mmCIF file of C-alpha atoms in Angstrom:
data_model
loop_
_atom_site.group_PDB
_atom_site.id
_atom_site.type_symbol
_atom_site.label_atom_id
_atom_site.label_comp_id
_atom_site.label_asym_id
_atom_site.label_seq_id
_atom_site.Cartn_x
_atom_site.Cartn_y
_atom_site.Cartn_z
ATOM 1 C CA MET A 1118 -39.933 72.757 34.644
ATOM 2 C CA MET A 1119 -41.455 76.322 34.758
ATOM 3 C CA ARG A 1120 -43.186 78.743 32.698
ATOM 4 C CA ILE A 1121 -41.408 82.118 32.781
ATOM 5 C CA LEU A 1122 -42.499 85.190 31.126
ATOM 6 C CA LEU A 1123 -39.636 87.756 30.552
ATOM 7 C CA LEU A 1124 -40.442 91.276 29.587
ATOM 8 C CA SER A 1125 -38.178 93.201 27.638
ATOM 9 C CA ASN A 1126 -37.994 96.005 25.303
ATOM 10 C CA TYR A 1127 -35.119 94.476 23.285
ATOM 11 C CA LYS A 1128 -34.852 90.470 22.885
ATOM 12 C CA ASP A 1129 -31.352 89.637 22.978
ATOM 13 C CA TYR A 1130 -31.015 85.898 22.451
ATOM 14 C CA GLY A 1131 -26.932 85.650 23.159
ATOM 15 C CA ASP A 1132 -28.150 87.226 26.985
ATOM 16 C CA THR A 1133 -26.501 85.150 29.097
ATOM 17 C CA PHE A 1134 -29.029 85.151 31.951
ATOM 18 C CA TYR A 1135 -31.957 84.039 29.305
ATOM 19 C CA ASN A 1136 -29.663 81.081 28.063
ATOM 20 C CA ASN A 1137 -29.184 80.168 31.215
ATOM 21 C CA LEU A 1138 -32.758 79.586 31.675
ATOM 22 C CA ILE A 1139 -33.370 77.487 28.926
ATOM 23 C CA LYS A 1140 -30.363 75.441 29.932
ATOM 24 C CA LEU A 1141 -32.006 74.502 33.153
ATOM 25 C CA GLY A 1142 -34.933 73.489 31.220
ATOM 26 C CA HIS A 1143 -37.299 76.330 31.796
ATOM 27 C CA ASP A 1144 -39.852 77.237 29.241
ATOM 28 C CA VAL A 1145 -39.093 80.844 28.773
ATOM 29 C CA PHE A 1146 -41.321 83.175 26.765
ATOM 30 C CA TYR A 1147 -39.178 86.134 25.860
ATOM 31 C CA THR A 1148 -41.431 89.016 24.549
ATOM 32 C CA THR A 1149 -41.103 92.664 23.412
ATOM 33 C CA LEU A 1150 -44.798 93.063 23.042
ATOM 34 C CA ASP A 1151 -46.267 96.503 23.218
ATOM 35 C CA LEU A 1152 -46.577 96.765 27.079
ATOM 36 C CA ASN A 1153 -49.689 98.960 26.997
ATOM 37 C CA LEU A 1154 -51.241 95.472 26.180
ATOM 38 C CA PHE A 1155 -50.621 94.523 29.605
ATOM 39 C CA ARG A 1156 -52.377 97.575 31.344
ATOM 40 C CA ASN A 1157 -56.013 96.901 30.816
ATOM 41 C CA PRO A 1158 -58.233 95.139 30.992
ATOM 42 C CA ARG A 1159 -57.166 93.153 34.430
ATOM 43 C CA LYS A 1160 -58.466 89.999 32.774
ATOM 44 C CA LYS A 1161 -55.632 89.637 30.552
ATOM 45 C CA ILE A 1162 -53.257 89.764 33.524
ATOM 46 C CA SER A 1163 -55.244 87.162 35.190
ATOM 47 C CA SER A 1164 -54.977 85.078 31.819
ATOM 48 C CA ILE A 1165 -51.057 85.590 31.964
ATOM 49 C CA SER A 1166 -51.083 84.222 35.788
ATOM 50 C CA GLN A 1167 -52.815 81.012 34.404
ATOM 51 C CA ILE A 1168 -49.547 80.306 31.822
ATOM 52 C CA PHE A 1169 -46.876 81.511 33.662
ATOM 53 C CA SER A 1170 -45.394 81.137 37.241
ATOM 54 C CA VAL A 1171 -42.813 83.764 37.124
ATOM 55 C CA VAL A 1172 -42.537 87.025 35.512
ATOM 56 C CA ILE A 1173 -39.434 89.009 35.212
ATOM 57 C CA PHE A 1174 -39.011 92.577 34.052
ATOM 58 C CA ASP A 1175 -35.574 93.204 32.523
ATOM 59 C CA GLU A 1176 -33.193 95.991 32.922
ATOM 60 C CA THR A 1177 -34.424 97.700 29.550
ATOM 61 C CA ILE A 1178 -37.769 98.241 30.980
ATOM 62 C CA SER A 1179 -37.809 101.635 33.072
ATOM 63 C CA ASN A 1180 -38.512 101.579 36.678
ATOM 64 C CA SER A 1181 -41.702 104.344 36.130
ATOM 65 C CA LYS A 1182 -42.968 101.550 33.717
ATOM 66 C CA ILE A 1183 -42.643 98.771 36.164
ATOM 67 C CA VAL A 1184 -44.354 101.124 38.700
ATOM 68 C CA GLU A 1185 -47.136 101.655 36.499
ATOM 69 C CA LEU A 1186 -47.570 98.058 35.479
ATOM 70 C CA LEU A 1187 -47.121 96.447 38.723
ATOM 71 C CA PRO A 1188 -50.343 96.919 40.189
ATOM 72 C CA HIS A 1189 -52.178 94.948 37.625
ATOM 73 C CA PHE A 1190 -49.770 92.242 38.237
ATOM 74 C CA LYS A 1191 -50.057 92.275 42.016
ATOM 75 C CA GLY A 1192 -52.696 89.685 43.108
ATOM 76 C CA SER A 1193 -52.283 87.588 40.206
ATOM 77 C CA MET A 1194 -48.499 87.053 39.878
ATOM 78 C CA ASP A 1195 -47.184 85.308 43.024
ATOM 79 C CA TYR A 1196 -43.441 85.576 41.771
ATOM 80 C CA ILE A 1197 -42.250 88.968 40.361
ATOM 81 C CA PHE A 1198 -38.584 89.773 39.534
ATOM 82 C CA ARG A 1199 -36.896 92.850 38.506
ATOM 83 C CA LYS A 1200 -33.718 92.135 36.535
ATOM 84 C CA ILE A 1201 -30.856 94.601 37.310
ATOM 85 C CA GLY A 1202 -27.253 94.906 36.780
ATOM 86 C CA GLU A 1203 -24.635 94.484 39.825
ATOM 87 C CA ASN A 1204 -24.451 97.810 40.971
ATOM 88 C CA LEU A 1205 -27.828 99.228 42.382
ATOM 89 C CA ALA A 1206 -28.637 102.604 40.903
ATOM 90 C CA VAL A 1207 -30.334 105.487 43.163
ATOM 91 C CA ASP A 1208 -33.568 105.261 41.036
ATOM 92 C CA THR A 1209 -33.874 101.508 41.244
ATOM 93 C CA MET A 1210 -33.836 101.746 45.100
ATOM 94 C CA GLN A 1211 -36.281 104.608 44.954
ATOM 95 C CA CYS A 1212 -38.360 102.100 42.606
ATOM 96 C CA LYS A 1213 -38.225 99.540 45.283
ATOM 97 C CA LYS A 1214 -39.469 101.917 48.015
ATOM 98 C CA LYS A 1215 -42.402 103.071 45.960
ATOM 99 C CA VAL A 1216 -43.598 99.415 45.175
ATOM 100 C CA ASP A 1217 -41.783 96.532 47.117
ATOM 101 C CA ASP A 1218 -43.917 93.985 45.576
ATOM 102 C CA PHE A 1219 -40.961 92.230 43.603
ATOM 103 C CA GLU A 1220 -37.599 90.880 44.114
ATOM 104 C CA TYR A 1221 -34.457 92.066 42.489
ATOM 105 C CA ILE A 1222 -32.442 89.217 40.466
ATOM 106 C CA TYR A 1223 -28.864 90.128 39.133
ATOM 107 C CA LYS A 1224 -28.260 89.559 35.264
ATOM 108 C CA GLU A 1225 -24.972 87.897 36.385
ATOM 109 C CA THR A 1226 -26.448 85.413 38.740
ATOM 110 C CA PRO A 1227 -24.548 82.276 38.261
ATOM 111 C CA ILE A 1228 -26.450 79.278 36.613
ATOM 112 C CA ASP A 1229 -26.080 77.141 39.688
ATOM 113 C CA GLU A 1230 -27.682 79.931 41.817
ATOM 114 C CA LEU A 1231 -30.540 80.232 39.314
ATOM 115 C CA ARG A 1232 -31.126 76.703 39.331
ATOM 116 C CA GLU A 1233 -31.363 76.492 43.020
ATOM 117 C CA LEU A 1234 -33.452 79.697 43.050
ATOM 118 C CA PHE A 1235 -36.161 78.512 40.668
ATOM 119 C CA GLU A 1236 -36.081 74.807 41.965
ATOM 120 C CA LYS A 1237 -37.148 76.484 45.202
ATOM 121 C CA ILE A 1238 -39.780 78.591 43.702
ATOM 122 C CA ASN A 1239 -41.345 75.311 41.747
ATOM 123 C CA GLU A 1240 -41.583 73.700 44.878
ATOM 124 C CA GLU A 1241 -43.548 76.531 46.598
ATOM 125 C CA SER A 1242 -45.370 77.213 43.382
ATOM 126 C CA HIS A 1243 -46.666 73.612 43.570
ATOM 127 C CA PHE A 1244 -47.330 73.612 47.318
ATOM 128 C CA LEU A 1245 -48.893 77.130 46.984
ATOM 129 C CA ASN A 1246 -51.292 75.935 44.502
ATOM 130 C CA ARG A 1247 -52.623 72.962 46.355
ATOM 131 C CA CYS A 1248 -53.311 75.738 49.315
ATOM 132 C CA ILE A 1249 -55.056 77.507 47.057
ATOM 133 C CA GLU A 1250 -57.090 74.629 45.991
ATOM 134 C CA SER A 1251 -58.117 74.222 49.366
ATOM 135 C CA LEU A 1252 -58.637 77.889 49.983
ATOM 136 C CA TYR A 1253 -61.132 77.938 47.256
ATOM 137 C CA ASN A 1254 -62.935 75.168 48.401
ATOM 138 C CA VAL A 1255 -65.347 77.661 50.240
ATOM 139 C CA GLU A 1256 -67.941 75.085 51.312
ATOM 140 C CA ALA A 1257 -65.458 73.362 53.824
ATOM 141 C CA PHE A 1258 -65.116 76.334 56.179
ATOM 142 C CA ASN A 1259 -68.574 76.225 57.287
ATOM 143 C CA PHE A 1260 -69.118 80.006 56.929
ATOM 144 C CA SER A 1261 -72.287 81.931 57.433
ATOM 145 C CA LYS A 1262 -73.547 83.752 54.646
ATOM 146 C CA LYS A 1263 -72.071 86.850 55.566
ATOM 147 C CA GLU A 1264 -68.536 85.287 56.238
ATOM 148 C CA LYS A 1265 -69.217 83.677 52.836
ATOM 149 C CA LEU A 1266 -69.468 86.766 51.015
ATOM 150 C CA ILE A 1267 -66.545 88.571 53.118
ATOM 151 C CA TYR A 1268 -64.281 85.610 52.264
ATOM 152 C CA GLU A 1269 -64.944 85.471 48.661
ATOM 153 C CA TYR A 1270 -64.334 89.037 47.887
ATOM 154 C CA LEU A 1271 -60.840 88.920 49.726
ATOM 155 C CA LEU A 1272 -60.349 85.464 48.144
ATOM 156 C CA ASN A 1273 -60.960 87.168 44.507
ATOM 157 C CA HIS A 1274 -58.890 90.143 45.544
ATOM 158 C CA ARG A 1275 -55.983 87.771 47.112
ATOM 159 C CA ASN A 1276 -52.688 89.393 48.053
ATOM 160 C CA GLN A 1277 -54.378 92.844 47.784
ATOM 161 C CA ILE A 1278 -55.484 95.204 50.682
ATOM 162 C CA VAL A 1279 -59.369 95.361 50.778
ATOM 163 C CA THR A 1280 -60.567 98.324 52.517
ATOM 164 C CA ARG A 1281 -63.245 98.066 55.187
ATOM 165 C CA GLU A 1282 -65.731 100.426 53.513
ATOM 166 C CA THR A 1283 -65.339 98.367 50.306
ATOM 167 C CA LEU A 1284 -66.225 95.008 52.312
ATOM 168 C CA CYS A 1285 -68.979 96.909 53.861
ATOM 169 C CA LYS A 1286 -70.245 98.232 50.752
ATOM 170 C CA GLU A 1287 -70.020 94.815 49.124
ATOM 171 C CA CYS A 1288 -71.657 92.710 51.805
ATOM 172 C CA TRP A 1289 -73.940 95.319 53.501
ATOM 173 C CA ASN A 1290 -75.748 96.663 50.579
ATOM 174 C CA ASN A 1291 -73.632 99.792 50.336
ATOM 175 C CA SER A 1292 -73.996 100.604 53.927
ATOM 176 C CA VAL A 1293 -70.967 101.950 55.552
ATOM 177 C CA THR A 1294 -71.591 102.608 59.213
ATOM 178 C CA GLN A 1295 -70.492 101.875 62.779
ATOM 179 C CA SER A 1296 -72.550 98.915 63.174
ATOM 180 C CA SER A 1297 -71.452 97.245 59.750
ATOM 181 C CA LEU A 1298 -67.819 98.235 60.716
ATOM 182 C CA SER A 1299 -68.042 96.340 63.865
ATOM 183 C CA SER A 1300 -70.100 93.480 62.147
ATOM 184 C CA LEU A 1301 -67.128 93.152 59.545
ATOM 185 C CA SER A 1302 -64.656 92.998 62.217
ATOM 186 C CA ILE A 1303 -66.429 90.287 64.147
ATOM 187 C CA CYS A 1304 -66.975 88.261 60.852
ATOM 188 C CA ILE A 1305 -63.325 88.631 59.993
ATOM 189 C CA SER A 1306 -62.276 87.262 63.560
ATOM 190 C CA LYS A 1307 -64.507 84.172 63.047
ATOM 191 C CA ILE A 1308 -63.241 83.678 59.383
ATOM 192 C CA ARG A 1309 -59.860 83.392 60.692
ATOM 193 C CA LYS A 1310 -60.587 81.017 63.272
ATOM 194 C CA LYS A 1311 -62.245 78.604 60.998
ATOM 195 C CA LEU A 1312 -59.016 79.066 58.600
ATOM 196 C CA GLU A 1313 -57.091 77.948 61.517
ATOM 197 C CA GLN A 1314 -59.446 75.139 62.286
ATOM 198 C CA GLU A 1315 -58.748 73.816 58.618
ATOM 199 C CA GLY A 1316 -54.854 73.785 59.086
ATOM 200 C CA PHE A 1317 -54.286 77.602 57.705
ATOM 201 C CA PRO A 1318 -52.222 80.197 59.501
ATOM 202 C CA SER A 1319 -54.170 82.843 61.206
ATOM 203 C CA LYS A 1320 -51.482 85.517 59.383
ATOM 204 C CA CYS A 1321 -52.725 84.322 56.174
ATOM 205 C CA LEU A 1322 -55.888 86.903 56.628
ATOM 206 C CA ILE A 1323 -53.816 90.208 57.619
ATOM 207 C CA THR A 1324 -55.312 93.072 59.387
ATOM 208 C CA TYR A 1325 -53.979 96.499 58.295
ATOM 209 C CA TRP A 1326 -54.855 98.752 61.161
ATOM 210 C CA LYS A 1327 -57.552 101.628 59.886
ATOM 211 C CA LYS A 1328 -57.209 100.619 56.315
ATOM 212 C CA GLY A 1329 -58.360 97.156 55.715
ATOM 213 C CA TYR A 1330 -57.804 93.016 55.451
ATOM 214 C CA MET A 1331 -55.700 90.965 52.857
ATOM 215 C CA LEU A 1332 -55.870 87.313 52.418
ATOM 216 C CA ASP A 1333 -52.008 86.671 51.749
ATOM 217 C CA PHE A 1334 -51.725 82.903 50.267
ATOM 218 C CA LYS A 1335 -47.775 83.227 50.481
ATOM 219 C CA VAL A 1336 -47.536 83.032 54.345
ATOM 220 C CA VAL A 1337 -48.845 79.224 54.128
ATOM 221 C CA PHE A 1338 -45.460 78.100 53.438
#
């Protein structure tokens, strides 16, 4: 079914949640590896995303550690969960406000609900992979040279906000001027239009006012 990475500070093979995932036929890698290994370099996180479709931080991992690690997973992992008890603690809610890049999943979630949840994720994952393949077929969009540079940079940093200044430096030889910023805005509009022409929603290329842009793959659903 799916390959799931379950991160913990203590492996409990009697855990009902873990065993329910196994019963549902999922390949669960339950690890207590030193989480320092996941911090750097980023390539390690990228390689993890090529193996696993879902990562779950269990309730033994502190919120502060999740907040620290999450930026390294963001952009590489499309499905990130935080396993918690039935009663949300105040600090857990604060953690969500800080990062808001994962979903909560209760450790007491019944097996039938887990079945439906991960079946839906599995379907979305297959569809997302097909869309990603299409989005990586850069030549199909007939981009100009500059549009291609911008698009490829956003593609390599998918699901992350890339600042306008960063894009200008990457695509205009370290030049951040009103002219390059204006040209960037025009290129973004053209890229968005060409994505639409190939059947992708315009909202998959998001503009964050005065911040930058993000190529968001999840909105293709």
